[in-house]
Short mmCIF file of C-alpha atoms in Angstrom, two decimals:
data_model
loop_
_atom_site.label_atom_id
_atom_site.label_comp_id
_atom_site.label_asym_id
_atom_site.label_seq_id
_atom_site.Cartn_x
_atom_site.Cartn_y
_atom_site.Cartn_z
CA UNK A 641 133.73 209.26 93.31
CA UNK A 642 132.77 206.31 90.94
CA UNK A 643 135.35 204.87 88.82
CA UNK A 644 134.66 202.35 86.40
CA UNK A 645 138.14 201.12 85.06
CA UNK A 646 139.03 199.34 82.37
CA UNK A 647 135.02 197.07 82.70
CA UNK A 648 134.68 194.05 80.61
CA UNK A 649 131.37 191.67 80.83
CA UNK A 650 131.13 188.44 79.31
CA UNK A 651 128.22 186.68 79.09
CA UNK A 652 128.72 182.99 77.25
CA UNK A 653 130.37 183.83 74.00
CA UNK A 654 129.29 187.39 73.82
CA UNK A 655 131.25 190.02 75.36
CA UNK A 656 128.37 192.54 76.68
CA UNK A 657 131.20 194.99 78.16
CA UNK A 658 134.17 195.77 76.50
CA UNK A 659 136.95 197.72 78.46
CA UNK A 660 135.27 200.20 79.80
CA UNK A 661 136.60 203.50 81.92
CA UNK A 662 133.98 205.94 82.95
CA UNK A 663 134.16 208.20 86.68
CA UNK A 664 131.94 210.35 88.10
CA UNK A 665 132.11 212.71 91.12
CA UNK A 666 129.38 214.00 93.31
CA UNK A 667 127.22 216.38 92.19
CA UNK A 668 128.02 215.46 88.76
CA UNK A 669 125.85 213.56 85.66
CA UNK A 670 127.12 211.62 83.51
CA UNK A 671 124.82 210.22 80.39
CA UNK A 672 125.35 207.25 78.85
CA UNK A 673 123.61 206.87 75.35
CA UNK A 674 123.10 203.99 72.92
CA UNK A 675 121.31 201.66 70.74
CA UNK A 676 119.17 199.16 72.06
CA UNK A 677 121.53 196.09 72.84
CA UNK A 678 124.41 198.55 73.36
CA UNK A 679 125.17 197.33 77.02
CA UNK A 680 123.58 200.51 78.75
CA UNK A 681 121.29 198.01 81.14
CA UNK A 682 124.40 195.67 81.58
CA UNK A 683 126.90 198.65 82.49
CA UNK A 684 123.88 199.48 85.50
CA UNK A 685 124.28 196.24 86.96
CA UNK A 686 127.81 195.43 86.60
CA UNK A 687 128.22 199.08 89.13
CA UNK A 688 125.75 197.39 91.32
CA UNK A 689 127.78 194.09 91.49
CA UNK A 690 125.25 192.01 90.32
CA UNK A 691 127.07 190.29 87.65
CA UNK A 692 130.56 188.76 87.51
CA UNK A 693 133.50 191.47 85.68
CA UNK A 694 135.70 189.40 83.61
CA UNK A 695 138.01 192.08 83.77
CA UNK A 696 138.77 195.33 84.99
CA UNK A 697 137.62 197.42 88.41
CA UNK A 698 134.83 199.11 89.71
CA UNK A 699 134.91 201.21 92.81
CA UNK A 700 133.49 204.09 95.17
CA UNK A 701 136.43 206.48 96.80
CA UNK A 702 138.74 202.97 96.75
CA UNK A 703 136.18 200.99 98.11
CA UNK A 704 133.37 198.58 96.51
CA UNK A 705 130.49 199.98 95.51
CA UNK A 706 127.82 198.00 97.46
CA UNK A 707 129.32 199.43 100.70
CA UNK A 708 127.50 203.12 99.76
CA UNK A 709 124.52 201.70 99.02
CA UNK A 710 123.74 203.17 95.87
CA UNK A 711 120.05 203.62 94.48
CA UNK A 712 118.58 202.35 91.67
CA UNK A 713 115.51 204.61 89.62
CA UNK A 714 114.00 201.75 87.16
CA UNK A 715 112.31 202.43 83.72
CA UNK A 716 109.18 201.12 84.38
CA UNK A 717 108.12 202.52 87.57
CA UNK A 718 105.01 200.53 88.16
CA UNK A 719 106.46 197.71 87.70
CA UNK A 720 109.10 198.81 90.09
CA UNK A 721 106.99 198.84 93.00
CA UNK A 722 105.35 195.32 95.04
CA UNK A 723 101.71 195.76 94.03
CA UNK A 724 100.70 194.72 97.00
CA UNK A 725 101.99 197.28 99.16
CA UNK A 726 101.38 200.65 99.56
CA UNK A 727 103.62 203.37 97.96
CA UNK A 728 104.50 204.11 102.10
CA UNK A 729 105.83 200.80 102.51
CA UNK A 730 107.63 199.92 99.44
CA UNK A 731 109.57 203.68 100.23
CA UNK A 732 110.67 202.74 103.61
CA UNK A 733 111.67 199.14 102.46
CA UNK A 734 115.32 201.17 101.82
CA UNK A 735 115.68 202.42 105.33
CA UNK A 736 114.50 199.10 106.83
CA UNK A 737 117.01 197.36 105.17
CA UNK A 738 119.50 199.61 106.79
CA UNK A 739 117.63 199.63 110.12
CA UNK A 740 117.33 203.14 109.75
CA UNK A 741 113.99 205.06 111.47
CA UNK A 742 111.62 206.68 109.26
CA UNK A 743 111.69 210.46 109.90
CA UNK A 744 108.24 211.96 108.72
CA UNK A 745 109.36 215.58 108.50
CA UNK A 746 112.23 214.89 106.29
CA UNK A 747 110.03 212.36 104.07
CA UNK A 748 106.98 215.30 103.95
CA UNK A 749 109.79 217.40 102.77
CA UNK A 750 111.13 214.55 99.88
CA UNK A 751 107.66 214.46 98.88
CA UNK A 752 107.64 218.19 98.71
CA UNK A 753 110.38 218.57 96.98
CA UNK A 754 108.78 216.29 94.29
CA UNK A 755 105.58 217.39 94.01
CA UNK A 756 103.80 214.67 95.55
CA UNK A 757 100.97 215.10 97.94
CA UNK A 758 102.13 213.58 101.27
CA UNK A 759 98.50 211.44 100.72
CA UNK A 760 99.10 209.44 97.68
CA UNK A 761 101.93 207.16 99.66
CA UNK A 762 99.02 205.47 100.77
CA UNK A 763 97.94 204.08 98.13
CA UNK A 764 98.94 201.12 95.79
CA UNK A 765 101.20 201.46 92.88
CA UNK A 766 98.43 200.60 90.46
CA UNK A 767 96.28 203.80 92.03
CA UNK A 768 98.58 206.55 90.51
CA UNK A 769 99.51 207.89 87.27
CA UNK A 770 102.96 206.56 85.65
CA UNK A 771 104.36 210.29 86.34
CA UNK A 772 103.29 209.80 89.95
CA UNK A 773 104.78 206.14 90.44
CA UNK A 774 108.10 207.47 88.56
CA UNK A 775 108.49 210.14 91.22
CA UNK A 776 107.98 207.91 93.80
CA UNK A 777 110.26 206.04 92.31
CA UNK A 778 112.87 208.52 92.65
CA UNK A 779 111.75 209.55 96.59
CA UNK A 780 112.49 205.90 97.24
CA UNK A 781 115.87 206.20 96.00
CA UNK A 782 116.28 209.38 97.49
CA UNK A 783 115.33 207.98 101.08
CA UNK A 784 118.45 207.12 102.24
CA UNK A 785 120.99 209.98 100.45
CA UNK A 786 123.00 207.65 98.56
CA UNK A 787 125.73 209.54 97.56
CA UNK A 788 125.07 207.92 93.71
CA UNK A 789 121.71 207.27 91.94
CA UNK A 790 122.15 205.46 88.84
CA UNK A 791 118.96 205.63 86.61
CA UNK A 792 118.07 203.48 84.29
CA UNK A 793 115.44 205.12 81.37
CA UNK A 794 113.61 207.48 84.17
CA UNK A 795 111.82 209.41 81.53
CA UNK A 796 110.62 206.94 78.93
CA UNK A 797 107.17 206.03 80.68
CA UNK A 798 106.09 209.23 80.80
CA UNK A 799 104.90 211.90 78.42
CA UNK A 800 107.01 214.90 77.20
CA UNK A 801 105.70 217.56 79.07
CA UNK A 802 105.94 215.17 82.53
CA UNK A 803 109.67 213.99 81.31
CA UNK A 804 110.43 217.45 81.04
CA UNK A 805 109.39 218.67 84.51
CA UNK A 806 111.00 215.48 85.97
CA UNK A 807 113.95 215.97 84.82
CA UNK A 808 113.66 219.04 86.47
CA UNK A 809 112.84 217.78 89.52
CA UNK A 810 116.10 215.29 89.69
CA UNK A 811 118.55 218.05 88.75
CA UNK A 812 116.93 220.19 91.16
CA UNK A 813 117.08 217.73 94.31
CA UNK A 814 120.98 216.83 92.85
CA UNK A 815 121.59 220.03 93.31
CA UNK A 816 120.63 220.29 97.06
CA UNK A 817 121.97 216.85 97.93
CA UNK A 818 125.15 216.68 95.78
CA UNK A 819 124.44 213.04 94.57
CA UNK A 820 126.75 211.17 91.72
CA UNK A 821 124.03 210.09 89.07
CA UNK A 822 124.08 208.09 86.00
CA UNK A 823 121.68 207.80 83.80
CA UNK A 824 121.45 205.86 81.05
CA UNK A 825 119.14 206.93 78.16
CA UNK A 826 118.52 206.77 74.42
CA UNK A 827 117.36 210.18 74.52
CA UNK A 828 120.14 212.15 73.74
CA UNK A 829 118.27 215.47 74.28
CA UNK A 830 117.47 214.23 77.63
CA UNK A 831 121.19 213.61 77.74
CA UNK A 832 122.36 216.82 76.52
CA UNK A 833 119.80 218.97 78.90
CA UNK A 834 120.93 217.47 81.99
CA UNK A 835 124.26 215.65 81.98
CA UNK A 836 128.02 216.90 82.50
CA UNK A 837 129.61 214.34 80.23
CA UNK A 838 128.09 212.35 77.77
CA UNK A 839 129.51 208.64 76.77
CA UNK A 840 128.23 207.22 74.40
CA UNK A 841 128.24 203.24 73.83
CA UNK A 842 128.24 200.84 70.99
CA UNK A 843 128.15 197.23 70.84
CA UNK A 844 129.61 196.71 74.66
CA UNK A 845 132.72 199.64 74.00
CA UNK A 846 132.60 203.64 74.79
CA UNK A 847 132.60 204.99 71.29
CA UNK A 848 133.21 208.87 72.33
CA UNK A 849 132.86 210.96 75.95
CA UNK A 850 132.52 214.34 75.17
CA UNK A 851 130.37 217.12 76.85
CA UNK A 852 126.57 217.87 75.98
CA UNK A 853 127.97 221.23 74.09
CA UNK A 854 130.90 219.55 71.97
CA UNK A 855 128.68 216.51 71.48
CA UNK A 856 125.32 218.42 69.73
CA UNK A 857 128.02 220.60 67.85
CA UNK A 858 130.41 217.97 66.75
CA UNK A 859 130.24 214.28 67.34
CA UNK A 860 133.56 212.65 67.11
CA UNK A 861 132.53 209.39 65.50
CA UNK A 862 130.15 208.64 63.12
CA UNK A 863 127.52 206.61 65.16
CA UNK A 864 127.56 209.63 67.05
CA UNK A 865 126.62 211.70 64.47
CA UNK A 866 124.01 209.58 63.44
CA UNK A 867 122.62 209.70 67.24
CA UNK A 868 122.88 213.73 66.87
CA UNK A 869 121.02 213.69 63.70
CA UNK A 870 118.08 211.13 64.55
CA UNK A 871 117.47 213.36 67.74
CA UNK A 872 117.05 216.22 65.89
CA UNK A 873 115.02 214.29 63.05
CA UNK A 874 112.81 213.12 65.74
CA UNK A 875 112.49 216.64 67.23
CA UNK A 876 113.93 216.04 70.64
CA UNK A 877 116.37 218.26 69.65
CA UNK A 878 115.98 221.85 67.85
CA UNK A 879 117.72 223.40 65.42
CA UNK A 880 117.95 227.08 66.03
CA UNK A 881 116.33 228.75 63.08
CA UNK B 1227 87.81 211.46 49.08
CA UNK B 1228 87.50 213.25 52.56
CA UNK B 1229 86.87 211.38 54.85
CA UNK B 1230 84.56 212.32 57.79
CA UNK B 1231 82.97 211.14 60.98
CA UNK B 1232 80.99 213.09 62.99
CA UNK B 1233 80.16 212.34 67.18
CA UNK B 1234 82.40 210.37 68.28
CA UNK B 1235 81.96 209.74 72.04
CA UNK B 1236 83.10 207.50 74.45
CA UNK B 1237 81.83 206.95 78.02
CA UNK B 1238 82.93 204.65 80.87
CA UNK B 1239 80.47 204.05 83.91
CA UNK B 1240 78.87 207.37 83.02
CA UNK B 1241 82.82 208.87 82.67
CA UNK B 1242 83.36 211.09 79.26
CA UNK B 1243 86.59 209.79 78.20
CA UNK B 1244 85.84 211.14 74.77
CA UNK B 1245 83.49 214.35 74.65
CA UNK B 1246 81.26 214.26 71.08
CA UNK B 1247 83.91 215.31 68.44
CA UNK B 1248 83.59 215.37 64.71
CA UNK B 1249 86.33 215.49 62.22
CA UNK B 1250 87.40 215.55 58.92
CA UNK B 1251 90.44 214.56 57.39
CA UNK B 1252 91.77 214.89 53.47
CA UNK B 1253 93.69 212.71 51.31
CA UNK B 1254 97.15 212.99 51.68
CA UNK B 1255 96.78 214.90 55.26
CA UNK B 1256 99.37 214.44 57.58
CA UNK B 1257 97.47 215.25 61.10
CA UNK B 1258 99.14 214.73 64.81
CA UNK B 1259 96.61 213.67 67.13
CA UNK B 1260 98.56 214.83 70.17
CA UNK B 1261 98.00 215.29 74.29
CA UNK B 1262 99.33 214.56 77.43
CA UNK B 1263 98.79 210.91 78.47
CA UNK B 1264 95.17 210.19 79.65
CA UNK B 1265 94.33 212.82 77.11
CA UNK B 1266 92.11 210.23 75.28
CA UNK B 1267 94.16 210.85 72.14
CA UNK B 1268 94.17 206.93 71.61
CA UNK B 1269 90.72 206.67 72.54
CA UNK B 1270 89.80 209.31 69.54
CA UNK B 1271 92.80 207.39 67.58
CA UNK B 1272 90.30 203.86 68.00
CA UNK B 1273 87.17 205.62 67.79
CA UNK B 1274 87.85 207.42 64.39
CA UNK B 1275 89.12 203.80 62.90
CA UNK B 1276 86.16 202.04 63.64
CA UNK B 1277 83.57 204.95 62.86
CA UNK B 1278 85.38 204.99 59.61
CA UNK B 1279 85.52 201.16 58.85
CA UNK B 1280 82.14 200.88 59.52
CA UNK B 1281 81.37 203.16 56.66
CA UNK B 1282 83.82 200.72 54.73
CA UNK B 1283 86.93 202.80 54.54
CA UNK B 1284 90.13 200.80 54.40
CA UNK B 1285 91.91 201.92 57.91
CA UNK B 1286 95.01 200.60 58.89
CA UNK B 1287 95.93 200.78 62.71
CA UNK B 1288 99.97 200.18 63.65
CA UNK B 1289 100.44 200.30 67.75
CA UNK B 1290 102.72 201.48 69.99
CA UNK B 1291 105.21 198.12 70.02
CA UNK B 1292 105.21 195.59 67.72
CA UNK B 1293 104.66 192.64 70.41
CA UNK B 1294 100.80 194.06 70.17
CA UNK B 1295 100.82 193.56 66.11
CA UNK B 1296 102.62 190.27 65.94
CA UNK B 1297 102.04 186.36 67.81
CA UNK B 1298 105.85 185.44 68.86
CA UNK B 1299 104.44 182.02 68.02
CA UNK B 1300 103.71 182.74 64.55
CA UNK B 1301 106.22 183.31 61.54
CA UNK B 1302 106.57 186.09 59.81
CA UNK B 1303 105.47 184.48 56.62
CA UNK B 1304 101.88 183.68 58.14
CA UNK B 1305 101.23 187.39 59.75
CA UNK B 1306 101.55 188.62 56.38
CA UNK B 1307 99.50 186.06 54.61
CA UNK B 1308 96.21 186.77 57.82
CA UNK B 1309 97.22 190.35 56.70
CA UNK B 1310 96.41 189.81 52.75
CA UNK B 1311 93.40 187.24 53.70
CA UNK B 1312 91.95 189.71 56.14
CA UNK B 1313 91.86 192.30 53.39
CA UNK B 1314 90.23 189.73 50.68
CA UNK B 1315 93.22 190.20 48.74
CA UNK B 1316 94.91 187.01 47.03
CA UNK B 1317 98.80 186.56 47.86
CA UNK B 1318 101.28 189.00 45.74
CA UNK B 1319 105.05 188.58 46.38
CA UNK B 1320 105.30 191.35 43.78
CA UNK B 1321 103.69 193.92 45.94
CA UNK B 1322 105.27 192.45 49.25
CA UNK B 1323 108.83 192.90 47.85
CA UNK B 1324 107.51 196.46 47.18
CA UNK B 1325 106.49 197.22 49.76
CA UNK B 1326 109.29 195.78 52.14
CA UNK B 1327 111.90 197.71 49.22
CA UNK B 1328 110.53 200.89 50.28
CA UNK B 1329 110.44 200.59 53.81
CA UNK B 1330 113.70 199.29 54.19
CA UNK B 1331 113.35 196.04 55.43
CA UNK B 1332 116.62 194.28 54.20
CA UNK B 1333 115.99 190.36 54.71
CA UNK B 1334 113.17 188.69 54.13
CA UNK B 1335 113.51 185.60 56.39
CA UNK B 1336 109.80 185.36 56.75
CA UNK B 1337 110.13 181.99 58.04
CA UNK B 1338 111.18 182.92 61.12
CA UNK B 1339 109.29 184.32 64.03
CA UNK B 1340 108.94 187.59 65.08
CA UNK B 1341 111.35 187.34 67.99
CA UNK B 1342 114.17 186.31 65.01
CA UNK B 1343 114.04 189.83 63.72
CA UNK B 1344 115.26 193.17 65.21
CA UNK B 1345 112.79 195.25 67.62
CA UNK B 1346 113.10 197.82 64.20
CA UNK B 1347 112.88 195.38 61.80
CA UNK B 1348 109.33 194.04 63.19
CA UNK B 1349 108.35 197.67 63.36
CA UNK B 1350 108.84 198.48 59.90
CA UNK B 1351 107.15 194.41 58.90
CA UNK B 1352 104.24 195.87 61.39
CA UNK B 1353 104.25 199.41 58.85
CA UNK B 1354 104.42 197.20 55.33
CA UNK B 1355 101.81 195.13 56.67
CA UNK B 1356 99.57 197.88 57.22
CA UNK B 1357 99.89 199.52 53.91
CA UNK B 1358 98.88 195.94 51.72
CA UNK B 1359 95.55 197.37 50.92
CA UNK B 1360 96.87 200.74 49.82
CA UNK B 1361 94.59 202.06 53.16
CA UNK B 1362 92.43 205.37 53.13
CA UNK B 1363 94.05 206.26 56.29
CA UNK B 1364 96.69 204.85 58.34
CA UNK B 1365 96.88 205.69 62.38
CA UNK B 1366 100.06 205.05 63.94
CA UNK B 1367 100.03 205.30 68.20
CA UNK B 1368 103.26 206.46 69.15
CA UNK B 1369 105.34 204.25 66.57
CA UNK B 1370 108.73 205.18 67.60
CA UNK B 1371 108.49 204.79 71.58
CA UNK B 1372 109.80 201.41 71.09
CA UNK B 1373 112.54 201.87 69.27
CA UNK B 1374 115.76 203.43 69.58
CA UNK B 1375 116.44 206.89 68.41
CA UNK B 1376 118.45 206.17 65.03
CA UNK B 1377 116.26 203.21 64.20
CA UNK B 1378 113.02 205.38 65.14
CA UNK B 1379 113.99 208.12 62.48
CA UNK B 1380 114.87 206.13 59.50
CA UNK B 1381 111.74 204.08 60.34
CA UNK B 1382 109.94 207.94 59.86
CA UNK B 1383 112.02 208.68 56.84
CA UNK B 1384 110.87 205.73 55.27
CA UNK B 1385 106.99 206.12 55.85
CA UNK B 1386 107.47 209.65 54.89
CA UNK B 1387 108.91 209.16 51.79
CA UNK B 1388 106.50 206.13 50.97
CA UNK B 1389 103.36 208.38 51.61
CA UNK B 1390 104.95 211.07 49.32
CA UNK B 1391 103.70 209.12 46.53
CA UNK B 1392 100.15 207.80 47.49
CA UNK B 1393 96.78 209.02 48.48
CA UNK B 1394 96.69 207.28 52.14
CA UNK B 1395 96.14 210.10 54.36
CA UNK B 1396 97.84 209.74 58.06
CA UNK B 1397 97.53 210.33 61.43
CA UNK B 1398 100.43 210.37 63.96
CA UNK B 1399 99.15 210.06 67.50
CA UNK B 1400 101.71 210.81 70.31
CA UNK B 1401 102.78 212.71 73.63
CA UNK B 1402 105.73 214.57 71.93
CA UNK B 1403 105.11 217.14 69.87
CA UNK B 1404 108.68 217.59 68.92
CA UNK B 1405 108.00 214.45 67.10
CA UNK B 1406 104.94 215.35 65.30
CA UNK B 1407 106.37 218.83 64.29
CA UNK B 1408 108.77 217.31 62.24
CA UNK B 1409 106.40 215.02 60.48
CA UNK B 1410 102.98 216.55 60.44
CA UNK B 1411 101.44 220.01 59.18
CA UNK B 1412 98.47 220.15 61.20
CA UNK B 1413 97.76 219.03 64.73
CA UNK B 1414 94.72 217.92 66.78
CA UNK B 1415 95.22 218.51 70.11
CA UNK B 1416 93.42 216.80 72.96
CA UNK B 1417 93.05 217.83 77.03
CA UNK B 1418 90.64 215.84 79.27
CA UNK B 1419 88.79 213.91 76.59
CA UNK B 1420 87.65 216.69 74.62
CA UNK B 1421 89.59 218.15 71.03
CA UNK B 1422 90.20 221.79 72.79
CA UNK B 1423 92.45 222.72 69.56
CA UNK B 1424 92.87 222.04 65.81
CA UNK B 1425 95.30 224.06 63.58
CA UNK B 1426 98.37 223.89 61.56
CA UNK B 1427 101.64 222.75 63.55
CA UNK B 1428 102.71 225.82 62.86
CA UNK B 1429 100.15 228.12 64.44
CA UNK B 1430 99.55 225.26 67.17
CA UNK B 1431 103.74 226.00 67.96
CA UNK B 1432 103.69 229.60 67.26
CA UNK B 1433 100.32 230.72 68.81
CA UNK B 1434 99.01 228.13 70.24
CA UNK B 1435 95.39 229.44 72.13
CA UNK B 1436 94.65 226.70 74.78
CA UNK B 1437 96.61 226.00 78.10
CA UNK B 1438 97.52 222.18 76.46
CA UNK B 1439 98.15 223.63 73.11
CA UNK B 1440 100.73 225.77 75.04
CA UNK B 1441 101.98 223.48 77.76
CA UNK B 1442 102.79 220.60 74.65
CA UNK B 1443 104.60 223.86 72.84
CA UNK B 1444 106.48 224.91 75.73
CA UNK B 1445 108.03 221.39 76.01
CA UNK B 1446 108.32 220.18 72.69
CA UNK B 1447 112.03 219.36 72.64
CA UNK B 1448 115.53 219.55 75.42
CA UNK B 1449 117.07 221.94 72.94
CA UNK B 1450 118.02 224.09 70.60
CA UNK B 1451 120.97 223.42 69.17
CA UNK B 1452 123.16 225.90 66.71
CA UNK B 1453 122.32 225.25 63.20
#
């Protein structure tokens, strides 16, 4: 389980993290929402140890993070990827690093899983769609069963209807390999489809948790509200009529 | 005046990214040009602008980010000023502080650059900046995909409520047709280069009577929430 306890994050004068206490167990989602600037991106790579805390814990089960391994799904997935390389390559860069053997059958059954002809690993990052690079993106992370993906805007390259069925996709392999995820997202109706708890962050601090159900029906805080509303306003989420 | 263009076609080494389409579009009109990406929705979006400026129709474009719309070494003050000059229209702080009024844009430090204001803020300067000469038409490509999600709808409010009150027709071009549901009464809706489906948002969402029509329909928002 991932516990984030009591995370603060300076950087120069500005505090990017303010006290922050999240956890998450396996097979569970949680969503962490914002405005730009909020501290979404910084709270992603403080759990991967790649900034200094000034204050506060994070850990795995006790332990540090880094010794699980965990697995990173980037925004831009293109841009995620060595252009050089073939899609092959850059997926078993993970198990290399970890001296770990490729095994084909489980990899033809990854790429099964999401929707990706076996084929298109051969080619170069800049020879398939965004939708295509994203879900490669997310077989690379998948590659070595971390038991926590955090992702980091999966969805906002891609158009609604591919979002949609990607989402899918992730909530359907969590569900057969029982992986911690966090994903941080301004779309809250991404957030409220496919998360167990939401938090939702303001200027570096948690401004409410709450689940997707009590969050669309009744934000706690006013920012919150606002979030609710514009997501509605911008039809990502639907009023019944 | 309506305005209309007819065959419109695009082709890349003998590739029909946009198959002969002809359109028409009202003043006032609120129209979502909308389709999966590679669609060619902003390939119609470009072609329609320049069929209709070359019949001299005042067409304003806004993209997708504002980093396409402004130089990060130029100030604020001097984007505007290319904006007026480009338009043959002499400098009017009058109209400016209108126009800035209505779309919300609280300071006016145009002396700095664009990197000195928020991502929202530049967004909305991009949106002013486009309605100077009172435009026939303005296209927007995907406005909102830069910005975040409270920003993005009081950046909508504020166009929509501006637009209210003049002739400039628009045209909302963009993957999510939860979006242009909420903003738009009639949709064109693009598959594989060609304009399979025109109708109004509601008949596109209710009984919609091509595959895309359907598939956009079918995914148009996460949820439905209790009202």
């Amino acid at each position: 389980m991932l516990e984030i306890k009591g995370v603060s994050v300076k950087r120069g004068a500005l505090v990017a993290l303010k006290d922050i206490s999240l956890s998450i167990e396996l097979g569970k989602t949680v969503a962490v929402v914002g405005e730009s600037g909020a501290g979404k991106s910084t709270l992603i790579a403080a759990i991967l140890g790649l900034i200094a805390l000034s204050g506060g814990k994070i850990t795995w089960a006790g332990g540090p993070v880094r010794g699980i391994r965990p697995a990173l799904v980037m925004q831009e997935p293109r841009a995620a990827f060595n252009p050089d390389l073939s899609l092959r390559q850059s997926v078993s860069e993970p198990l290399k690093a970890q001296k770990l053997p490729v095994d084909t059958k489980r990899l033809a059954k990854l790429c099964a899983g999401l929707e990706l002809a076996p084929d298109l690993l051969d080619r170069k990052p800049g020879q398939v769609s965004i939708g295509q690079a994203q879900r490669v993106g997310i077989l690379r992370a998948l590659i070595t069963t971390p038991p926590l993906i955090l992702f980091d805007e999966p969805l906002s390259a891609l158009d609604a209807v591919t979002q949609k069925r990607t989402a899918q996709l992730i909530a359907d392999l969590q569900r057969q390999k029982g992986f911690a995820a966090l994903i941080v997202t301004h779309d809250l109706g991404y957030a409220c489809a496919f998360s167990d708890e939401i938090a939702v962050l303001r200027a570096g601090s948690v401004e409410e948790t709450s689940t997707p159900t009590a969050f669309v029906n009744a934000p706690e805080t006013d920012y919150g509200r606002k979030l609710r509303d514009a997501a509605v306003s911008l039809g990502a989420l639907e009023r019944a009529s | 005046m309506t305005l209309s263009v007819s065959g419109l076609n695009v082709e890349r080494k003998g590739r029909v990214i946009l198959a002969p389409t002809s359109l028409s579009i009202a003043p006032r009109a609120r129209i979502g040009l909308v389709g999966a990406s590679g669609s060619g929705k902003s390939t119609l979006g470009h072609a329609l602008i320049d069929a209709l400026r070359a019949q001299g129709v005042v067409v304003a474009h806004v993209p997708q980010s504002p980093d396409e719309a402004l130089d990060p070494l130029r100030t604020m003050a001097f984007h505007w000023r290319e904006a007026e000059k480009a338009l043959c229209m002499g400098h009017n702080p009058a109209r400016r502080k209108a126009l800035f009024s209505a779309l919300g844009i609280a300071y006016g430090n145009l002396t700095k650059r664009p990197w000195g204001w928020s991502r929202g803020m530049q967004q909305r300067f991009v949106i002013a900046m486009a309605l100077i000469g009172a435009p026939a038409l303005i296209v927007l490509d995907e406005p909102t995909s830069a910005l975040d999600p409270v920003v993005a709808a009081d950046t909508m409010d504020l166009l929509d409520n501006f637009l209210t009150g003049q002739d400039t027709a628009m045209v909302l071009v963009t993957h999510d047709l939860g979006l242009a549901s909420r903003r738009v009464e009639r949709l064109w809706v693009m598959s594989e280069g060609y304009l399979v489906e025109e109708a109004t948002t509601e008949d596109i969402l209710t009984r919609p009577t091509t595959e895309a029509a359907a598939k956009l329909a079918a995914h148009k928002s996460w949820l439905t929430v209790p009202c």
